[in-house]
CSV table of C-alpha atoms in Angstrom, one decimal:
chain,number,residue,atom,x,y,z
F,80,UNK,CA,35.9,6.0,7.0
F,81,UNK,CA,33.8,6.1,3.9
F,82,UNK,CA,34.1,2.4,3.3
F,83,UNK,CA,33.1,1.8,6.9
F,84,UNK,CA,30.0,3.9,6.5
F,85,UNK,CA,29.0,2.2,3.3
F,86,UNK,CA,29.5,-1.2,4.9
F,87,UNK,CA,27.2,-0.2,7.7
F,88,UNK,CA,24.7,1.0,5.3
F,89,UNK,CA,24.7,-2.3,3.5
F,90,UNK,CA,24.2,-4.2,6.8
F,91,UNK,CA,21.3,-1.9,7.7
F,92,UNK,CA,19.6,-2.4,4.3
F,93,UNK,CA,20.1,-6.1,4.4
F,94,UNK,CA,18.6,-6.3,7.9
F,95,UNK,CA,15.6,-4.2,6.9
F,96,UNK,CA,14.9,-6.4,3.9
F,97,UNK,CA,15.2,-9.5,6.0
F,98,UNK,CA,12.9,-8.1,8.6
F,99,UNK,CA,10.4,-7.1,6.0
F,100,UNK,CA,10.3,-10.7,4.5
F,101,UNK,CA,10.0,-12.2,8.0
F,102,UNK,CA,7.1,-10.0,9.1
F,103,UNK,CA,5.2,-9.8,5.8
F,104,UNK,CA,3.0,-12.8,6.2
F,105,UNK,CA,1.2,-12.0,9.5
F,106,UNK,CA,1.4,-8.2,8.9
F,107,UNK,CA,-2.2,-7.1,8.3
F,108,UNK,CA,-5.2,-8.1,10.5
F,109,UNK,CA,-7.5,-6.5,7.9
F,110,UNK,CA,-6.3,-6.9,4.3
F,111,UNK,CA,-3.1,-9.0,4.2
F,112,UNK,CA,-3.9,-9.6,0.5
F,113,UNK,CA,-5.2,-6.1,-0.3
F,114,UNK,CA,-4.1,-5.2,-3.9
F,115,UNK,CA,-1.6,-2.5,-4.6
F,116,UNK,CA,-3.8,-1.5,-7.5
F,117,UNK,CA,-6.4,-2.9,-9.8
F,118,UNK,CA,-8.3,-2.2,-13.1
F,119,UNK,CA,-11.7,-3.2,-11.7
F,120,UNK,CA,-13.8,-0.7,-9.9
F,121,UNK,CA,-16.2,-2.1,-7.4
F,122,UNK,CA,-19.0,0.2,-6.0
F,123,UNK,CA,-22.1,-0.3,-3.9
F,124,UNK,CA,-25.4,1.2,-5.0
F,125,UNK,CA,-27.0,0.8,-1.6
F,126,UNK,CA,-29.1,-1.5,0.5
F,127,UNK,CA,-32.6,-2.4,-0.6
F,128,UNK,CA,-35.0,-2.0,1.1
F,129,UNK,CA,-33.1,0.7,3.1
F,130,UNK,CA,-32.4,0.0,6.8
F,131,UNK,CA,-31.5,3.0,9.0
F,132,UNK,CA,-28.4,2.2,10.8
F,133,UNK,CA,-27.2,-0.4,8.3
F,134,UNK,CA,-24.3,0.8,6.2
F,135,UNK,CA,-22.3,-0.9,3.5
F,136,UNK,CA,-19.2,0.3,1.6
F,137,UNK,CA,-16.3,-1.0,-0.5
F,138,UNK,CA,-12.8,-1.0,1.0
F,139,UNK,CA,-9.3,-2.0,0.0
F,140,UNK,CA,-9.7,-0.8,-3.6
F,141,UNK,CA,-12.7,-3.1,-4.0
F,142,UNK,CA,-11.1,-6.2,-2.4
F,143,UNK,CA,-13.6,-6.3,0.5
F,144,UNK,CA,-17.1,-5.3,1.5
F,145,UNK,CA,-17.6,-3.6,4.9
F,146,UNK,CA,-20.9,-3.8,6.7
F,147,UNK,CA,-21.7,-1.8,9.8
F,148,UNK,CA,-24.8,-2.7,11.7
F,149,UNK,CA,-26.2,-0.2,14.2
F,150,UNK,CA,-29.9,-1.1,13.8
F,151,UNK,CA,-30.0,-2.9,17.1
F,152,UNK,CA,-31.1,-6.1,15.3
F,153,UNK,CA,-29.2,-9.0,14.0
F,154,UNK,CA,-28.3,-9.0,10.3
F,155,UNK,CA,-27.2,-12.1,8.5
F,156,UNK,CA,-25.0,-12.2,5.4
F,157,UNK,CA,-26.0,-15.0,3.1
F,158,UNK,CA,-23.3,-17.3,1.5
F,159,UNK,CA,-23.0,-18.6,-2.0
F,160,UNK,CA,-25.4,-21.5,-1.6
F,161,UNK,CA,-28.1,-19.6,0.3
F,162,UNK,CA,-26.7,-20.6,3.7
F,163,UNK,CA,-26.1,-18.1,6.6
F,164,UNK,CA,-22.5,-17.0,6.4
F,165,UNK,CA,-22.0,-14.0,8.8
F,166,UNK,CA,-24.1,-12.7,11.7
F,167,UNK,CA,-23.7,-9.1,12.9
F,168,UNK,CA,-25.8,-8.0,15.9
F,169,UNK,CA,-25.7,-6.4,19.3
F,170,UNK,CA,-23.9,-9.4,20.8
F,171,UNK,CA,-21.0,-9.2,18.2
F,172,UNK,CA,-19.9,-10.8,15.0
F,173,UNK,CA,-20.2,-14.5,14.3
F,174,UNK,CA,-19.2,-16.7,11.3
F,175,UNK,CA,-20.9,-20.0,10.4
F,176,UNK,CA,-18.1,-22.6,10.5
F,177,UNK,CA,-20.3,-24.8,8.2
F,178,UNK,CA,-20.6,-22.2,5.5
F,179,UNK,CA,-18.2,-22.7,2.6
F,180,UNK,CA,-18.0,-18.9,2.2
F,181,UNK,CA,-16.3,-18.8,5.6
F,182,UNK,CA,-13.3,-20.5,4.1
F,183,UNK,CA,-13.5,-19.4,0.5
F,184,UNK,CA,-13.5,-15.7,1.6
F,185,UNK,CA,-10.4,-15.9,3.6
F,186,UNK,CA,-8.4,-15.0,0.5
F,187,UNK,CA,-9.1,-12.7,-2.4
F,188,UNK,CA,-8.7,-15.5,-4.9
F,189,UNK,CA,-11.1,-17.9,-3.0
F,190,UNK,CA,-8.7,-20.8,-3.3
F,191,UNK,CA,-8.9,-22.0,0.3
F,192,UNK,CA,-9.4,-25.8,0.7
F,193,UNK,CA,-12.8,-26.6,2.3
F,194,UNK,CA,-12.8,-28.7,5.4
F,195,UNK,CA,-15.1,-31.7,5.9
F,196,UNK,CA,-17.4,-29.7,8.2
F,197,UNK,CA,-18.2,-27.1,5.4
F,198,UNK,CA,-21.7,-28.1,4.4
F,199,UNK,CA,-24.2,-25.3,3.4
F,200,UNK,CA,-27.1,-27.7,4.0
F,201,UNK,CA,-26.1,-28.3,7.6
F,202,UNK,CA,-27.5,-26.3,10.5
F,203,UNK,CA,-25.3,-23.2,11.2
F,204,UNK,CA,-22.5,-23.5,13.8
F,205,UNK,CA,-21.7,-20.0,14.9
F,206,UNK,CA,-18.2,-18.9,16.1
F,207,UNK,CA,-17.7,-15.5,17.6
F,208,UNK,CA,-15.0,-13.5,15.9
F,209,UNK,CA,-15.4,-10.0,17.1
F,210,UNK,CA,-17.5,-7.8,19.4
F,211,UNK,CA,-17.9,-4.7,17.2
F,212,UNK,CA,-20.6,-3.7,14.8
F,213,UNK,CA,-18.4,-3.8,11.7
F,214,UNK,CA,-17.3,-6.8,9.6
F,215,UNK,CA,-15.2,-6.9,6.4
F,216,UNK,CA,-15.0,-9.8,4.0
F,217,UNK,CA,-14.0,-10.7,0.5
F,218,UNK,CA,-17.0,-11.5,-1.7
F,219,UNK,CA,-16.6,-13.3,-5.0
F,220,UNK,CA,-19.9,-11.8,-6.2
F,221,UNK,CA,-18.4,-8.3,-6.2
F,222,UNK,CA,-15.0,-9.3,-7.7
F,223,UNK,CA,-13.6,-10.5,-11.0
F,224,UNK,CA,-11.9,-13.8,-10.3
F,225,UNK,CA,-10.7,-14.8,-13.7
F,226,UNK,CA,-7.1,-14.2,-14.8
F,227,UNK,CA,-8.1,-12.8,-18.2
F,228,UNK,CA,-10.4,-9.8,-18.6
F,229,UNK,CA,-13.9,-10.3,-20.0
F,230,UNK,CA,-14.4,-10.7,-23.7
F,231,UNK,CA,-15.7,-7.1,-24.1
F,232,UNK,CA,-12.7,-5.7,-22.4
F,233,UNK,CA,-10.3,-7.8,-24.6
F,234,UNK,CA,-12.1,-6.4,-27.7
F,235,UNK,CA,-11.8,-2.8,-26.6
F,236,UNK,CA,-9.4,-2.4,-23.7
F,237,UNK,CA,-9.1,1.3,-24.1
F,238,UNK,CA,-12.8,1.9,-23.1
F,239,UNK,CA,-14.6,1.6,-19.8
F,240,UNK,CA,-16.9,-1.4,-19.5
F,241,UNK,CA,-19.6,-2.5,-17.1
F,242,UNK,CA,-18.6,-6.0,-16.2
F,243,UNK,CA,-21.8,-6.8,-14.2
F,244,UNK,CA,-24.2,-5.6,-11.6
F,245,UNK,CA,-23.9,-7.7,-8.5
F,246,UNK,CA,-26.0,-8.4,-5.4
F,247,UNK,CA,-25.2,-9.9,-2.0
F,248,UNK,CA,-28.3,-11.1,-0.1
F,249,UNK,CA,-28.8,-10.3,3.6
F,250,UNK,CA,-31.5,-11.3,6.1
F,251,UNK,CA,-32.9,-8.9,8.7
F,252,UNK,CA,-34.8,-11.4,10.9
F,253,UNK,CA,-37.2,-13.0,8.4
F,254,UNK,CA,-37.0,-10.1,6.0
F,255,UNK,CA,-34.8,-10.4,2.9
F,256,UNK,CA,-32.4,-7.5,2.2
F,257,UNK,CA,-30.0,-7.0,-0.7
F,258,UNK,CA,-26.7,-5.1,-1.1
F,259,UNK,CA,-26.5,-3.9,-4.6
F,260,UNK,CA,-23.4,-2.8,-6.5
F,261,UNK,CA,-21.5,-2.6,-9.8
F,262,UNK,CA,-18.3,-3.9,-11.2
F,263,UNK,CA,-16.6,-2.0,-14.0
F,264,UNK,CA,-13.4,-2.3,-16.0
F,265,UNK,CA,-11.4,1.0,-16.1
F,266,UNK,CA,-8.6,1.3,-18.7
F,267,UNK,CA,-5.2,1.5,-17.0
F,268,UNK,CA,-2.9,4.5,-17.4
F,269,UNK,CA,0.2,4.5,-19.7
F,270,UNK,CA,2.9,3.1,-17.3
F,271,UNK,CA,5.7,4.0,-19.7
F,272,UNK,CA,4.9,7.7,-19.4
F,273,UNK,CA,5.0,7.6,-15.6
F,274,UNK,CA,8.2,5.7,-15.5
F,275,UNK,CA,9.8,8.0,-18.1
F,276,UNK,CA,8.9,11.1,-16.0
F,277,UNK,CA,10.2,9.4,-12.8
F,278,UNK,CA,13.5,8.4,-14.4
F,279,UNK,CA,14.1,11.9,-15.8
F,280,UNK,CA,13.3,13.4,-12.4
F,281,UNK,CA,15.5,11.1,-10.4
F,282,UNK,CA,18.4,11.7,-12.8
F,283,UNK,CA,18.0,15.5,-12.3
F,284,UNK,CA,18.0,15.1,-8.5
F,285,UNK,CA,21.0,12.7,-8.7
F,286,UNK,CA,22.9,15.2,-10.8
F,287,UNK,CA,23.0,17.5,-7.7
F,288,UNK,CA,25.6,15.2,-6.3
F,289,UNK,CA,28.0,16.3,-9.1
F,290,UNK,CA,28.2,19.8,-7.8
F,291,UNK,CA,31.5,20.3,-5.8
F,292,UNK,CA,30.6,20.0,-2.2
F,293,UNK,CA,33.2,22.6,-1.1
F,294,UNK,CA,31.7,25.3,-3.4
F,295,UNK,CA,28.7,27.5,-2.2
F,296,UNK,CA,26.7,25.8,-4.9
F,297,UNK,CA,27.5,22.4,-3.4
F,298,UNK,CA,26.0,23.5,0.0
F,299,UNK,CA,22.9,24.7,-1.8
F,300,UNK,CA,22.6,21.4,-3.7
F,301,UNK,CA,22.8,19.5,-0.4
F,302,UNK,CA,20.0,21.7,1.0
F,303,UNK,CA,17.9,21.1,-2.1
F,304,UNK,CA,18.3,17.3,-1.6
F,305,UNK,CA,17.5,17.7,2.1
F,306,UNK,CA,14.3,19.6,1.3
F,307,UNK,CA,13.2,17.0,-1.2
F,308,UNK,CA,13.8,14.2,1.4
F,309,UNK,CA,11.5,16.0,3.8
F,310,UNK,CA,8.8,16.2,1.2
F,311,UNK,CA,9.4,12.6,0.1
F,312,UNK,CA,9.4,11.3,3.6
F,313,UNK,CA,6.2,13.1,4.4
F,314,UNK,CA,4.5,11.6,1.4
F,315,UNK,CA,5.8,8.2,2.4
F,316,UNK,CA,4.0,8.6,5.7
F,317,UNK,CA,0.8,10.0,4.2
F,318,UNK,CA,0.4,7.2,1.6
F,319,UNK,CA,0.1,4.3,4.0
F,320,UNK,CA,-2.2,6.4,6.1
F,321,UNK,CA,-4.4,6.6,3.0
F,322,UNK,CA,-4.2,2.9,2.5
F,323,UNK,CA,-5.3,2.3,6.1
F,324,UNK,CA,-8.3,4.7,5.6
F,325,UNK,CA,-9.2,2.9,2.4
F,326,UNK,CA,-9.0,-0.4,4.3
F,327,UNK,CA,-11.7,0.9,6.6
F,328,UNK,CA,-9.6,2.0,9.6
F,329,UNK,CA,-11.7,4.2,12.0
F,330,UNK,CA,-10.2,7.2,13.9
F,331,UNK,CA,-6.6,7.9,14.9
F,332,UNK,CA,-6.3,4.8,16.9
F,333,UNK,CA,-7.5,2.6,14.1
F,334,UNK,CA,-5.1,4.2,11.6
F,335,UNK,CA,-2.1,3.9,14.1
F,336,UNK,CA,-2.9,0.3,14.8
F,337,UNK,CA,-3.0,-0.5,11.0
F,338,UNK,CA,0.3,1.4,10.5
F,339,UNK,CA,2.1,-0.4,13.3
F,340,UNK,CA,0.8,-3.8,12.3
F,341,UNK,CA,1.0,-3.7,8.5
F,342,UNK,CA,2.8,-0.5,7.3
F,343,UNK,CA,5.6,-0.2,9.9
F,344,UNK,CA,8.4,-0.1,7.4
F,345,UNK,CA,6.8,2.6,5.3
F,346,UNK,CA,6.1,4.6,8.5
F,347,UNK,CA,9.7,4.3,9.8
F,348,UNK,CA,11.2,5.0,6.3
F,349,UNK,CA,9.2,8.2,5.9
F,350,UNK,CA,10.1,9.5,9.4
F,351,UNK,CA,13.7,8.6,8.8
F,352,UNK,CA,13.8,10.4,5.5
F,353,UNK,CA,12.3,13.5,7.1
F,354,UNK,CA,15.0,13.4,9.8
F,355,UNK,CA,17.7,12.9,7.2
F,356,UNK,CA,16.4,15.8,5.2
F,357,UNK,CA,16.6,18.1,8.2
F,358,UNK,CA,20.0,16.8,9.0
F,359,UNK,CA,21.1,17.7,5.4
F,360,UNK,CA,19.4,21.1,5.7
F,361,UNK,CA,21.5,21.8,8.8
F,362,UNK,CA,24.6,20.7,6.9
F,363,UNK,CA,25.7,18.4,9.7
F,364,UNK,CA,28.7,16.1,9.5
F,365,UNK,CA,28.0,12.8,7.6
F,366,UNK,CA,24.9,14.4,6.0
F,367,UNK,CA,25.9,12.8,2.6
F,368,UNK,CA,25.8,9.4,4.2
F,369,UNK,CA,22.5,10.0,5.9
F,370,UNK,CA,21.0,11.3,2.6
F,371,UNK,CA,22.2,8.2,0.7
F,372,UNK,CA,20.9,5.7,3.2
F,373,UNK,CA,17.6,7.5,3.8
F,374,UNK,CA,17.1,7.8,0.0
F,375,UNK,CA,17.7,4.1,-0.6
F,376,UNK,CA,15.2,3.1,2.0
F,377,UNK,CA,12.7,5.7,0.7
F,378,UNK,CA,13.0,4.4,-2.9
F,379,UNK,CA,12.5,0.8,-1.7
F,380,UNK,CA,9.9,0.9,1.0
F,381,UNK,CA,8.0,4.1,-0.1
F,382,UNK,CA,8.3,4.0,-3.9
F,383,UNK,CA,9.0,0.5,-5.3
F,384,UNK,CA,6.5,-1.2,-3.1
F,385,UNK,CA,3.7,1.1,-4.3
F,386,UNK,CA,4.8,1.5,-8.0
F,387,UNK,CA,1.9,-0.8,-9.2
F,388,UNK,CA,-0.3,2.3,-9.3
F,389,UNK,CA,1.7,3.4,-12.5
F,390,UNK,CA,0.0,0.5,-14.3
F,391,UNK,CA,-3.3,0.3,-12.5
F,392,UNK,CA,-6.4,2.5,-12.8
F,393,UNK,CA,-7.7,2.1,-9.3
F,394,UNK,CA,-5.3,2.9,-6.4
F,395,UNK,CA,-5.9,1.6,-2.8
F,396,UNK,CA,-6.2,5.1,-1.3
F,397,UNK,CA,-9.2,7.4,-0.7
F,398,UNK,CA,-8.1,10.1,-3.2
F,399,UNK,CA,-8.0,10.1,-7.1
F,400,UNK,CA,-5.5,7.6,-8.6
F,401,UNK,CA,-3.7,10.4,-10.4
F,402,UNK,CA,-2.8,11.9,-7.1
F,403,UNK,CA,-1.5,8.5,-5.9
F,404,UNK,CA,0.7,8.2,-9.0
F,405,UNK,CA,2.2,11.7,-8.5
F,406,UNK,CA,2.9,10.9,-4.8
F,407,UNK,CA,4.6,7.6,-5.7
F,408,UNK,CA,6.6,9.3,-8.5
F,409,UNK,CA,7.8,12.0,-6.2
F,410,UNK,CA,8.9,9.4,-3.6
F,411,UNK,CA,10.8,7.4,-6.2
F,412,UNK,CA,12.4,10.5,-7.7
F,413,UNK,CA,13.4,11.8,-4.3
F,414,UNK,CA,14.6,8.5,-2.9
F,415,UNK,CA,16.6,7.2,-5.9
F,416,UNK,CA,17.9,10.7,-6.7
F,417,UNK,CA,19.0,11.4,-3.1
F,418,UNK,CA,20.8,8.0,-3.1
F,419,UNK,CA,22.7,8.8,-6.2
F,420,UNK,CA,23.5,12.4,-5.0
F,421,UNK,CA,24.7,11.1,-1.7
F,422,UNK,CA,26.9,8.4,-3.2
F,423,UNK,CA,28.4,10.9,-5.7
F,424,UNK,CA,29.2,13.3,-2.9
F,425,UNK,CA,30.7,10.5,-0.8
F,426,UNK,CA,32.9,9.4,-3.7
F,427,UNK,CA,34.1,12.9,-4.3
F,428,UNK,CA,34.9,13.4,-0.7
F,429,UNK,CA,36.9,10.1,-0.6
F,430,UNK,CA,38.9,11.2,-3.6
F,431,UNK,CA,39.7,14.5,-2.0
F,432,UNK,CA,40.8,12.8,1.2
F,433,UNK,CA,43.0,10.4,-0.8
F,434,UNK,CA,44.7,13.2,-2.6
F,435,UNK,CA,45.4,15.3,0.5
F,436,UNK,CA,48.3,13.1,1.9
F,437,UNK,CA,50.0,13.0,-1.5
F,438,UNK,CA,49.8,16.8,-1.8
F,439,UNK,CA,51.4,17.1,1.6
F,440,UNK,CA,54.1,14.6,0.7
F,441,UNK,CA,54.9,16.4,-2.5
F,442,UNK,CA,55.2,19.7,-0.6
F,443,UNK,CA,57.5,18.2,1.9
F,444,UNK,CA,59.7,16.8,-0.8
F,445,UNK,CA,59.8,20.1,-2.6
F,446,UNK,CA,60.8,21.9,0.6
F,447,UNK,CA,63.6,19.3,1.3
F,448,UNK,CA,65.0,19.6,-2.2
F,449,UNK,CA,65.0,23.4,-2.0
F,450,UNK,CA,66.9,23.2,1.4
């Protein structure tokens, strides 16, 4: 029975991993290459001169700029060679297919090959891409594109540095407008400390599986693991919600759409862990198996996939990075610890089940010999 359950768990885990790999490429309509963390903090200082109804902000941990135009007029974003790049107005959002920025800004690295039609000196050729007032795009002027940090950062990596002040030109009719902003280097945290705390925590949770299941303490240990799974599952749902909000999702519908299109495995894993936690709290049959399987999924899809925040100063969520690290640490501790505890309890149960027939046989032999 135990071997059958473990085999099924392996098949479920393999199927989940395969589905994740197959659906990863087209997952996110807004931010398929959003970073899991970065050491560069991008901020906007505003629009000059100010335009009521024109709002600009940084999303996706600085990976993109978001412009919302409710002025009732058409606003153009200017590309890298001074050509019109984007047009946002009452009739929707358009991109200039002859602007090199249209292609370079499709990825955060700006390594898209330019087609023959990309010519900043040519008259604009506008292609409609959306009907809303909001557009998001990567902009190399607001990003650090080099693989190595700036020289000042290499000289003193433990200090915060202003990398540069940046501007992105706009056009409101014939009037020039500028988005202003800053790009700073922020020293990363000590990843070893976070990993040490996480490992100690998961070992402590896993040790709950050593308590004899038949004893009253064993029932309390299972309840403790179940309660931790509920907490870890809830955090695994909250974290991707934060990522969607940081990516610019608007309202409940926007968040749900982002979760279902790009964060589906985190969402399902979190909900599954909550269900497994309640199952363990109710001390239902096969609770040990449910705890082990839910914990493994939690550690993989909720913890390991977001562990980059342990080594990055800026997290892709709308709350302080320290809070993000604590959330990921709790998910890893809960998931990995629950997996270990569940497996230990399953192993102990299999040993007890294997010993029971032998005990009965010995008793029967003893009774026969006595007769």
